[in-house]
Amino acid sequence: MGAPMAGDREHGALSVPVLKARGLVREFRGFRAVDGVDLDVAEGGVHALVGPNGAGKTTLFNLLTGFLKPTAGSVRLGEQELAGRSPEAITRLGVARSFQITSLFAELTPHQHVELALASRTGLGWRFWRSDRALARFAGRAGELLEQVGLSGHGGVPAGSLSYGSKRALELALALALDPKVLLLDEPTAGMGVEDLERIIELIRKIRTGRTVILVEHNMNVVASLAERVTVLQHGKVLIEGPYAEIRHDPRVITAYLGDSHAAR
């Protein structure tokens, strides 16, 4: 991948954190899936959470967005405490995450999906069968968001008929409809071929303007292309944090992914 490493850009310097976690712990029957994590996410940057399978990335993601409550610790968005709040309350405060479109309505069009997401910000929620007229007022903005993610030509087809890459683009449009300050993306390029992967990378570069992005990502080429800062997790703890250019050759990271024999080379 020929794109410059994001960590080499000016954004690599850590600025004032917009989102921070302190001493974050989540236990499941005595097992600590997240164990004392401290995290600072700089405003306006792309921050990647990486680590081998079982490192605690998804659990941490769920703690940041309210889908799990912490056993201990805090999560703050500016001066607002997020820990213990519902996902809906956290979304209203400006933290949104993407979801796979397969969890929604395959028979609805992308345009309808985005209208519903826009309506959810007003309290209308998903009660679309009672409010068709109310939804119509979101049509213009829905069209703008679909154009932003490259789906303006697919707004009227069933979402279930979209290609995999287009479904992930729609997933981003739904998150953007919530107008978040902080956008969390869970493996946005998982399962993609090269063409779709490049498309989503460019799309994330485009939509990051004016917001902060946190992403969980296994593809380290994607991390190198997008992230100014990387937190590596192992066994629920922060192993190392820094620009990608610094952490990629760290023996601890190599050991975490490949084992001791590779780190010794």
PDB file of C-alpha atoms in Angstrom:
ATOM      1  CA  MET A   1       0.000   0.000   0.000  1.00  0.00           C
ATOM      2  CA  GLY A   2       1.598   3.206  -1.202  1.00  0.00           C
ATOM      3  CA  ALA A   3      -0.148   5.660   1.121  1.00  0.00           C
ATOM      4  CA  PRO A   4       2.051   7.479   3.649  1.00  0.00           C
ATOM      5  CA  MET A   5       1.845   6.342   7.223  1.00  0.00           C
ATOM      6  CA  ALA A   6      -0.574   8.502   9.138  1.00  0.00           C
ATOM      7  CA  GLY A   7       1.756   8.607  12.105  1.00  0.00           C
ATOM      8  CA  ASP A   8       4.262  10.543   9.994  1.00  0.00           C
ATOM      9  CA  ARG A   9       1.871  13.467   9.632  1.00  0.00           C
ATOM     10  CA  GLU A  10       1.537  16.507  11.839  1.00  0.00           C
ATOM     11  CA  HIS A  11      -1.483  14.912  13.526  1.00  0.00           C
ATOM     12  CA  GLY A  12       0.915  12.447  15.167  1.00  0.00           C
ATOM     13  CA  ALA A  13       1.538  14.839  18.060  1.00  0.00           C
ATOM     14  CA  LEU A  14      -0.864  14.105  20.903  1.00  0.00           C
ATOM     15  CA  SER A  15      -3.196  17.031  21.571  1.00  0.00           C
ATOM     16  CA  VAL A  16      -5.837  17.590  24.248  1.00  0.00           C
ATOM     17  CA  PRO A  17      -7.856  14.361  24.615  1.00  0.00           C
ATOM     18  CA  VAL A  18     -11.512  14.549  23.652  1.00  0.00           C
ATOM     19  CA  LEU A  19     -12.159  11.078  25.094  1.00  0.00           C
ATOM     20  CA  LYS A  20     -10.239   9.505  27.931  1.00  0.00           C
ATOM     21  CA  ALA A  21     -10.487   6.381  30.044  1.00  0.00           C
ATOM     22  CA  ARG A  22      -8.861   5.852  33.411  1.00  0.00           C
ATOM     23  CA  GLY A  23      -8.446   2.560  35.247  1.00  0.00           C
ATOM     24  CA  LEU A  24     -11.060   0.863  33.093  1.00  0.00           C
ATOM     25  CA  VAL A  25     -11.865  -2.686  34.190  1.00  0.00           C
ATOM     26  CA  ARG A  26     -14.430  -5.209  32.990  1.00  0.00           C
ATOM     27  CA  GLU A  27     -14.709  -8.577  34.673  1.00  0.00           C
ATOM     28  CA  PHE A  28     -16.663 -11.619  33.517  1.00  0.00           C
ATOM     29  CA  ARG A  29     -16.992 -14.148  36.365  1.00  0.00           C
ATOM     30  CA  GLY A  30     -13.614 -13.162  37.748  1.00  0.00           C
ATOM     31  CA  PHE A  31     -11.856 -12.949  34.377  1.00  0.00           C
ATOM     32  CA  ARG A  32     -10.640  -9.461  33.512  1.00  0.00           C
ATOM     33  CA  ALA A  33     -11.260  -8.914  29.802  1.00  0.00           C
ATOM     34  CA  VAL A  34     -10.190  -5.284  30.260  1.00  0.00           C
ATOM     35  CA  ASP A  35      -7.719  -4.761  33.074  1.00  0.00           C
ATOM     36  CA  GLY A  36      -6.886  -1.223  34.176  1.00  0.00           C
ATOM     37  CA  VAL A  37      -6.836   0.489  30.783  1.00  0.00           C
ATOM     38  CA  ASP A  38      -5.879   4.160  30.531  1.00  0.00           C
ATOM     39  CA  LEU A  39      -6.608   5.727  27.149  1.00  0.00           C
ATOM     40  CA  ASP A  40      -6.282   9.251  25.749  1.00  0.00           C
ATOM     41  CA  VAL A  41      -7.860   9.939  22.357  1.00  0.00           C
ATOM     42  CA  ALA A  42      -6.777  13.218  20.778  1.00  0.00           C
ATOM     43  CA  GLU A  43      -9.414  15.484  19.289  1.00  0.00           C
ATOM     44  CA  GLY A  44      -9.583  15.446  15.506  1.00  0.00           C
ATOM     45  CA  GLY A  45      -7.371  12.415  15.004  1.00  0.00           C
ATOM     46  CA  VAL A  46      -7.712   8.754  14.074  1.00  0.00           C
ATOM     47  CA  HIS A  47      -6.818   6.437  16.959  1.00  0.00           C
ATOM     48  CA  ALA A  48      -6.520   2.690  16.323  1.00  0.00           C
ATOM     49  CA  LEU A  49      -7.020  -0.087  18.868  1.00  0.00           C
ATOM     50  CA  VAL A  50      -5.102  -3.190  17.820  1.00  0.00           C
ATOM     51  CA  GLY A  51      -3.953  -6.449  19.334  1.00  0.00           C
ATOM     52  CA  PRO A  52      -4.147 -10.204  18.867  1.00  0.00           C
ATOM     53  CA  ASN A  53      -7.410 -12.103  19.224  1.00  0.00           C
ATOM     54  CA  GLY A  54      -8.619 -12.027  22.813  1.00  0.00           C
ATOM     55  CA  ALA A  55      -6.688  -8.857  23.652  1.00  0.00           C
ATOM     56  CA  GLY A  56      -9.821  -7.045  24.856  1.00  0.00           C
ATOM     57  CA  LYS A  57     -10.411  -4.719  21.913  1.00  0.00           C
ATOM     58  CA  THR A  58     -14.116  -5.411  21.453  1.00  0.00           C
ATOM     59  CA  THR A  59     -14.789  -5.321  25.192  1.00  0.00           C
ATOM     60  CA  LEU A  60     -13.042  -1.947  25.435  1.00  0.00           C
ATOM     61  CA  PHE A  61     -15.053  -0.713  22.450  1.00  0.00           C
ATOM     62  CA  ASN A  62     -18.269  -1.769  24.175  1.00  0.00           C
ATOM     63  CA  LEU A  63     -17.229  -0.019  27.387  1.00  0.00           C
ATOM     64  CA  LEU A  64     -16.534   3.234  25.546  1.00  0.00           C
ATOM     65  CA  THR A  65     -19.966   3.164  23.899  1.00  0.00           C
ATOM     66  CA  GLY A  66     -22.102   1.996  26.823  1.00  0.00           C
ATOM     67  CA  PHE A  67     -22.917  -1.491  25.566  1.00  0.00           C
ATOM     68  CA  LEU A  68     -21.092  -2.809  28.611  1.00  0.00           C
ATOM     69  CA  LYS A  69     -20.830  -1.201  32.028  1.00  0.00           C
ATOM     70  CA  PRO A  70     -17.354  -1.149  33.593  1.00  0.00           C
ATOM     71  CA  THR A  71     -16.560  -3.073  36.739  1.00  0.00           C
ATOM     72  CA  ALA A  72     -14.350  -0.125  37.690  1.00  0.00           C
ATOM     73  CA  GLY A  73     -12.904   3.011  36.148  1.00  0.00           C
ATOM     74  CA  SER A  74     -14.168   5.992  34.197  1.00  0.00           C
ATOM     75  CA  VAL A  75     -14.729   7.129  30.622  1.00  0.00           C
ATOM     76  CA  ARG A  76     -15.024  10.852  29.974  1.00  0.00           C
ATOM     77  CA  LEU A  77     -16.018  12.843  26.918  1.00  0.00           C
ATOM     78  CA  GLY A  78     -14.664  16.260  27.780  1.00  0.00           C
ATOM     79  CA  GLU A  79     -16.181  16.910  31.207  1.00  0.00           C
ATOM     80  CA  GLN A  80     -19.015  14.382  30.785  1.00  0.00           C
ATOM     81  CA  GLU A  81     -18.756  11.018  32.521  1.00  0.00           C
ATOM     82  CA  LEU A  82     -19.900   8.246  30.172  1.00  0.00           C
ATOM     83  CA  ALA A  83     -19.354   5.142  32.295  1.00  0.00           C
ATOM     84  CA  GLY A  84     -22.671   3.660  33.361  1.00  0.00           C
ATOM     85  CA  ARG A  85     -24.753   5.604  30.837  1.00  0.00           C
ATOM     86  CA  SER A  86     -26.893   3.841  28.253  1.00  0.00           C
ATOM     87  CA  PRO A  87     -25.730   3.604  24.626  1.00  0.00           C
ATOM     88  CA  GLU A  88     -28.559   5.964  23.645  1.00  0.00           C
ATOM     89  CA  ALA A  89     -27.461   8.571  26.190  1.00  0.00           C
ATOM     90  CA  ILE A  90     -23.843   8.315  25.040  1.00  0.00           C
ATOM     91  CA  THR A  91     -24.933   8.744  21.429  1.00  0.00           C
ATOM     92  CA  ARG A  92     -26.844  11.894  22.356  1.00  0.00           C
ATOM     93  CA  LEU A  93     -23.673  13.265  23.948  1.00  0.00           C
ATOM     94  CA  GLY A  94     -21.827  12.813  20.654  1.00  0.00           C
ATOM     95  CA  VAL A  95     -20.252   9.335  20.627  1.00  0.00           C
ATOM     96  CA  ALA A  96     -21.555   6.988  17.922  1.00  0.00           C
ATOM     97  CA  ARG A  97     -20.458   3.612  16.611  1.00  0.00           C
ATOM     98  CA  SER A  98     -21.044   1.790  13.369  1.00  0.00           C
ATOM     99  CA  PHE A  99     -23.021  -1.441  13.112  1.00  0.00           C
ATOM    100  CA  GLN A 100     -23.217  -4.073  10.437  1.00  0.00           C
ATOM    101  CA  ILE A 101     -26.193  -3.420   8.189  1.00  0.00           C
ATOM    102  CA  THR A 102     -27.198  -7.105   8.444  1.00  0.00           C
ATOM    103  CA  SER A 103     -28.553  -6.280  11.898  1.00  0.00           C
ATOM    104  CA  LEU A 104     -31.084  -3.855  10.366  1.00  0.00           C
ATOM    105  CA  PHE A 105     -33.672  -4.218   7.582  1.00  0.00           C
ATOM    106  CA  ALA A 106     -32.479  -5.817   4.348  1.00  0.00           C
ATOM    107  CA  GLU A 107     -35.738  -4.962   2.550  1.00  0.00           C
ATOM    108  CA  LEU A 108     -35.502  -1.218   3.258  1.00  0.00           C
ATOM    109  CA  THR A 109     -33.538   1.055   0.962  1.00  0.00           C
ATOM    110  CA  PRO A 110     -30.332   2.848   1.970  1.00  0.00           C
ATOM    111  CA  HIS A 111     -32.275   6.114   1.781  1.00  0.00           C
ATOM    112  CA  GLN A 112     -34.889   4.797   4.228  1.00  0.00           C
ATOM    113  CA  HIS A 113     -32.206   3.530   6.588  1.00  0.00           C
ATOM    114  CA  VAL A 114     -30.521   6.930   6.734  1.00  0.00           C
ATOM    115  CA  GLU A 115     -33.869   8.711   7.188  1.00  0.00           C
ATOM    116  CA  LEU A 116     -34.565   6.479  10.177  1.00  0.00           C
ATOM    117  CA  ALA A 117     -31.140   7.177  11.653  1.00  0.00           C
ATOM    118  CA  LEU A 118     -31.729  10.914  11.259  1.00  0.00           C
ATOM    119  CA  ALA A 119     -35.161  10.569  12.846  1.00  0.00           C
ATOM    120  CA  SER A 120     -33.685   8.748  15.833  1.00  0.00           C
ATOM    121  CA  ARG A 121     -31.891  11.961  16.845  1.00  0.00           C
ATOM    122  CA  THR A 122     -35.250  13.698  17.310  1.00  0.00           C
ATOM    123  CA  GLY A 123     -36.761  11.024  19.552  1.00  0.00           C
ATOM    124  CA  LEU A 124     -38.879   9.631  16.723  1.00  0.00           C
ATOM    125  CA  GLY A 125     -36.667   6.560  16.798  1.00  0.00           C
ATOM    126  CA  TRP A 126     -37.644   3.565  14.691  1.00  0.00           C
ATOM    127  CA  ARG A 127     -41.423   4.176  14.871  1.00  0.00           C
ATOM    128  CA  PHE A 128     -41.419   4.731  11.111  1.00  0.00           C
ATOM    129  CA  TRP A 129     -44.739   2.980  10.479  1.00  0.00           C
ATOM    130  CA  ARG A 130     -46.492   5.798  12.339  1.00  0.00           C
ATOM    131  CA  SER A 131     -44.505   8.721  10.932  1.00  0.00           C
ATOM    132  CA  ASP A 132     -43.991   8.447   7.164  1.00  0.00           C
ATOM    133  CA  ARG A 133     -44.784  12.139   6.729  1.00  0.00           C
ATOM    134  CA  ALA A 134     -42.358  13.122   9.472  1.00  0.00           C
ATOM    135  CA  LEU A 135     -39.613  11.052   7.867  1.00  0.00           C
ATOM    136  CA  ALA A 136     -40.020  12.940   4.593  1.00  0.00           C
ATOM    137  CA  ARG A 137     -38.395  16.017   6.090  1.00  0.00           C
ATOM    138  CA  PHE A 138     -35.144  14.085   6.409  1.00  0.00           C
ATOM    139  CA  ALA A 139     -35.024  13.131   2.728  1.00  0.00           C
ATOM    140  CA  GLY A 140     -32.663  15.919   1.679  1.00  0.00           C
ATOM    141  CA  ARG A 141     -30.107  15.264   4.395  1.00  0.00           C
ATOM    142  CA  ALA A 142     -30.320  11.515   3.773  1.00  0.00           C
ATOM    143  CA  GLY A 143     -29.438  12.123   0.138  1.00  0.00           C
ATOM    144  CA  GLU A 144     -26.457  14.256   1.147  1.00  0.00           C
ATOM    145  CA  LEU A 145     -25.112  11.563   3.447  1.00  0.00           C
ATOM    146  CA  LEU A 146     -25.501   8.858   0.816  1.00  0.00           C
ATOM    147  CA  GLU A 147     -23.614  11.041  -1.637  1.00  0.00           C
ATOM    148  CA  GLN A 148     -20.893  11.602   0.959  1.00  0.00           C
ATOM    149  CA  VAL A 149     -20.276   7.861   1.255  1.00  0.00           C
ATOM    150  CA  GLY A 150     -20.560   7.186  -2.474  1.00  0.00           C
ATOM    151  CA  LEU A 151     -24.030   5.621  -2.489  1.00  0.00           C
ATOM    152  CA  SER A 152     -26.057   8.334  -4.208  1.00  0.00           C
ATOM    153  CA  GLY A 153     -26.798   5.980  -7.097  1.00  0.00           C
ATOM    154  CA  HIS A 154     -28.015   3.185  -4.815  1.00  0.00           C
ATOM    155  CA  GLY A 155     -30.410   5.007  -2.500  1.00  0.00           C
ATOM    156  CA  GLY A 156     -33.539   3.325  -3.847  1.00  0.00           C
ATOM    157  CA  VAL A 157     -32.507  -0.330  -3.946  1.00  0.00           C
ATOM    158  CA  PRO A 158     -33.051  -2.832  -1.105  1.00  0.00           C
ATOM    159  CA  ALA A 159     -30.116  -2.662   1.295  1.00  0.00           C
ATOM    160  CA  GLY A 160     -29.862  -6.438   1.194  1.00  0.00           C
ATOM    161  CA  SER A 161     -28.912  -6.311  -2.488  1.00  0.00           C
ATOM    162  CA  LEU A 162     -25.880  -4.065  -1.952  1.00  0.00           C
ATOM    163  CA  SER A 163     -22.349  -5.384  -2.324  1.00  0.00           C
ATOM    164  CA  TYR A 164     -20.380  -6.014   0.845  1.00  0.00           C
ATOM    165  CA  GLY A 165     -18.348  -2.834   0.426  1.00  0.00           C
ATOM    166  CA  SER A 166     -21.480  -0.779  -0.195  1.00  0.00           C
ATOM    167  CA  LYS A 167     -23.099  -2.197   2.941  1.00  0.00           C
ATOM    168  CA  ARG A 168     -20.113  -1.050   4.964  1.00  0.00           C
ATOM    169  CA  ALA A 169     -20.394   2.387   3.339  1.00  0.00           C
ATOM    170  CA  LEU A 170     -24.068   2.489   4.350  1.00  0.00           C
ATOM    171  CA  GLU A 171     -23.014   1.506   7.855  1.00  0.00           C
ATOM    172  CA  LEU A 172     -20.828   4.636   7.919  1.00  0.00           C
ATOM    173  CA  ALA A 173     -23.670   6.802   6.613  1.00  0.00           C
ATOM    174  CA  LEU A 174     -25.914   5.615   9.453  1.00  0.00           C
ATOM    175  CA  ALA A 175     -23.282   6.538  12.020  1.00  0.00           C
ATOM    176  CA  LEU A 176     -22.702   9.928  10.371  1.00  0.00           C
ATOM    177  CA  ALA A 177     -26.450  10.612  10.510  1.00  0.00           C
ATOM    178  CA  LEU A 178     -26.041  10.843  14.283  1.00  0.00           C
ATOM    179  CA  ASP A 179     -23.560  13.730  13.754  1.00  0.00           C
ATOM    180  CA  PRO A 180     -21.046  12.398  16.286  1.00  0.00           C
ATOM    181  CA  LYS A 181     -18.067  14.222  17.745  1.00  0.00           C
ATOM    182  CA  VAL A 182     -16.413  10.833  18.165  1.00  0.00           C
ATOM    183  CA  LEU A 183     -17.054   8.042  15.649  1.00  0.00           C
ATOM    184  CA  LEU A 184     -16.105   4.480  16.574  1.00  0.00           C
ATOM    185  CA  LEU A 185     -15.602   1.958  13.783  1.00  0.00           C
ATOM    186  CA  ASP A 186     -15.360  -1.752  14.560  1.00  0.00           C
ATOM    187  CA  GLU A 187     -13.220  -3.493  11.915  1.00  0.00           C
ATOM    188  CA  PRO A 188     -14.481  -1.320   9.036  1.00  0.00           C
ATOM    189  CA  THR A 189     -12.485  -3.245   6.401  1.00  0.00           C
ATOM    190  CA  ALA A 190     -13.041  -6.801   7.677  1.00  0.00           C
ATOM    191  CA  GLY A 191     -13.619  -9.324   4.908  1.00  0.00           C
ATOM    192  CA  MET A 192     -12.978  -6.884   2.064  1.00  0.00           C
ATOM    193  CA  GLY A 193     -11.133  -7.380  -1.189  1.00  0.00           C
ATOM    194  CA  VAL A 194      -8.509  -4.875  -2.312  1.00  0.00           C
ATOM    195  CA  GLU A 195     -10.907  -2.659  -4.276  1.00  0.00           C
ATOM    196  CA  ASP A 196     -13.447  -2.300  -1.458  1.00  0.00           C
ATOM    197  CA  LEU A 197     -10.665  -1.893   1.088  1.00  0.00           C
ATOM    198  CA  GLU A 198      -9.149   1.069  -0.753  1.00  0.00           C
ATOM    199  CA  ARG A 199     -12.609   2.578  -1.120  1.00  0.00           C
ATOM    200  CA  ILE A 200     -13.341   2.419   2.606  1.00  0.00           C
ATOM    201  CA  ILE A 201      -9.909   3.815   3.508  1.00  0.00           C
ATOM    202  CA  GLU A 202     -10.528   6.829   1.283  1.00  0.00           C
ATOM    203  CA  LEU A 203     -14.027   7.188   2.701  1.00  0.00           C
ATOM    204  CA  ILE A 204     -12.750   7.227   6.290  1.00  0.00           C
ATOM    205  CA  ARG A 205     -10.191   9.861   5.322  1.00  0.00           C
ATOM    206  CA  LYS A 206     -13.026  11.925   3.912  1.00  0.00           C
ATOM    207  CA  ILE A 207     -15.485  11.630   6.794  1.00  0.00           C
ATOM    208  CA  ARG A 208     -12.909  12.221   9.538  1.00  0.00           C
ATOM    209  CA  THR A 209     -12.914  15.956   8.814  1.00  0.00           C
ATOM    210  CA  GLY A 210     -14.242  17.772  11.865  1.00  0.00           C
ATOM    211  CA  ARG A 211     -14.503  14.683  14.070  1.00  0.00           C
ATOM    212  CA  THR A 212     -12.469  12.136  15.988  1.00  0.00           C
ATOM    213  CA  VAL A 213     -12.320   8.512  14.819  1.00  0.00           C
ATOM    214  CA  ILE A 214     -11.514   5.460  16.936  1.00  0.00           C
ATOM    215  CA  LEU A 215     -11.206   2.188  15.077  1.00  0.00           C
ATOM    216  CA  VAL A 216     -10.590  -1.440  15.888  1.00  0.00           C
ATOM    217  CA  GLU A 217      -8.698  -2.902  12.947  1.00  0.00           C
ATOM    218  CA  HIS A 218      -6.759  -6.111  12.259  1.00  0.00           C
ATOM    219  CA  ASN A 219      -5.258  -5.018   8.935  1.00  0.00           C
ATOM    220  CA  MET A 220      -2.054  -3.215   9.871  1.00  0.00           C
ATOM    221  CA  ASN A 221      -1.736  -1.652   6.413  1.00  0.00           C
ATOM    222  CA  VAL A 222      -5.061   0.065   7.085  1.00  0.00           C
ATOM    223  CA  VAL A 223      -3.816   1.181  10.496  1.00  0.00           C
ATOM    224  CA  ALA A 224      -0.643   2.583   8.924  1.00  0.00           C
ATOM    225  CA  SER A 225      -2.681   4.480   6.336  1.00  0.00           C
ATOM    226  CA  LEU A 226      -5.213   6.015   8.716  1.00  0.00           C
ATOM    227  CA  ALA A 227      -4.119   6.191  12.342  1.00  0.00           C
ATOM    228  CA  GLU A 228      -2.014   8.921  13.895  1.00  0.00           C
ATOM    229  CA  ARG A 229      -1.908   7.024  17.169  1.00  0.00           C
ATOM    230  CA  VAL A 230      -2.128   3.338  17.982  1.00  0.00           C
ATOM    231  CA  THR A 231      -2.900   1.566  21.251  1.00  0.00           C
ATOM    232  CA  VAL A 232      -1.810  -2.075  21.348  1.00  0.00           C
ATOM    233  CA  LEU A 233      -3.744  -4.273  23.770  1.00  0.00           C
ATOM    234  CA  GLN A 234      -2.711  -7.655  25.148  1.00  0.00           C
ATOM    235  CA  HIS A 235      -4.537  -9.703  27.790  1.00  0.00           C
ATOM    236  CA  GLY A 236      -6.828  -6.753  28.493  1.00  0.00           C
ATOM    237  CA  LYS A 237      -3.999  -4.317  29.231  1.00  0.00           C
ATOM    238  CA  VAL A 238      -2.275  -1.566  27.261  1.00  0.00           C
ATOM    239  CA  LEU A 239       0.968  -3.060  25.974  1.00  0.00           C
ATOM    240  CA  ILE A 240       2.241   0.072  24.231  1.00  0.00           C
ATOM    241  CA  GLU A 241       0.858   3.262  22.722  1.00  0.00           C
ATOM    242  CA  GLY A 242       2.299   5.672  20.184  1.00  0.00           C
ATOM    243  CA  PRO A 243       2.560   6.529  16.479  1.00  0.00           C
ATOM    244  CA  TYR A 244       2.442   3.496  14.184  1.00  0.00           C
ATOM    245  CA  ALA A 245       5.980   4.173  12.951  1.00  0.00           C
ATOM    246  CA  GLU A 246       7.244   3.725  16.516  1.00  0.00           C
ATOM    247  CA  ILE A 247       5.222   0.734  17.658  1.00  0.00           C
ATOM    248  CA  ARG A 248       5.420  -1.479  14.565  1.00  0.00           C
ATOM    249  CA  HIS A 249       8.989  -2.679  15.242  1.00  0.00           C
ATOM    250  CA  ASP A 250       8.691  -2.809  19.029  1.00  0.00           C
ATOM    251  CA  PRO A 251       9.709  -6.299  20.223  1.00  0.00           C
ATOM    252  CA  ARG A 252       6.732  -6.418  22.595  1.00  0.00           C
ATOM    253  CA  VAL A 253       4.322  -5.917  19.701  1.00  0.00           C
ATOM    254  CA  ILE A 254       6.074  -8.514  17.546  1.00  0.00           C
ATOM    255  CA  THR A 255       5.960 -10.984  20.426  1.00  0.00           C
ATOM    256  CA  ALA A 256       2.260 -10.312  21.059  1.00  0.00           C
ATOM    257  CA  TYR A 257       1.370 -11.056  17.443  1.00  0.00           C
ATOM    258  CA  LEU A 258       3.940 -13.649  16.386  1.00  0.00           C
ATOM    259  CA  GLY A 259       5.614 -15.092  19.479  1.00  0.00           C
ATOM    260  CA  ASP A 260       8.995 -14.869  21.175  1.00  0.00           C
ATOM    261  CA  SER A 261      10.976 -16.542  18.375  1.00  0.00           C
ATOM    262  CA  HIS A 262      10.125 -13.729  15.931  1.00  0.00           C
ATOM    263  CA  ALA A 263      10.924 -10.953  18.419  1.00  0.00           C
ATOM    264  CA  ALA A 264      14.398 -12.402  18.963  1.00  0.00           C
ATOM    265  CA  ARG A 265      15.374 -12.147  15.291  1.00  0.00           C
TER     266      ARG A 265
END
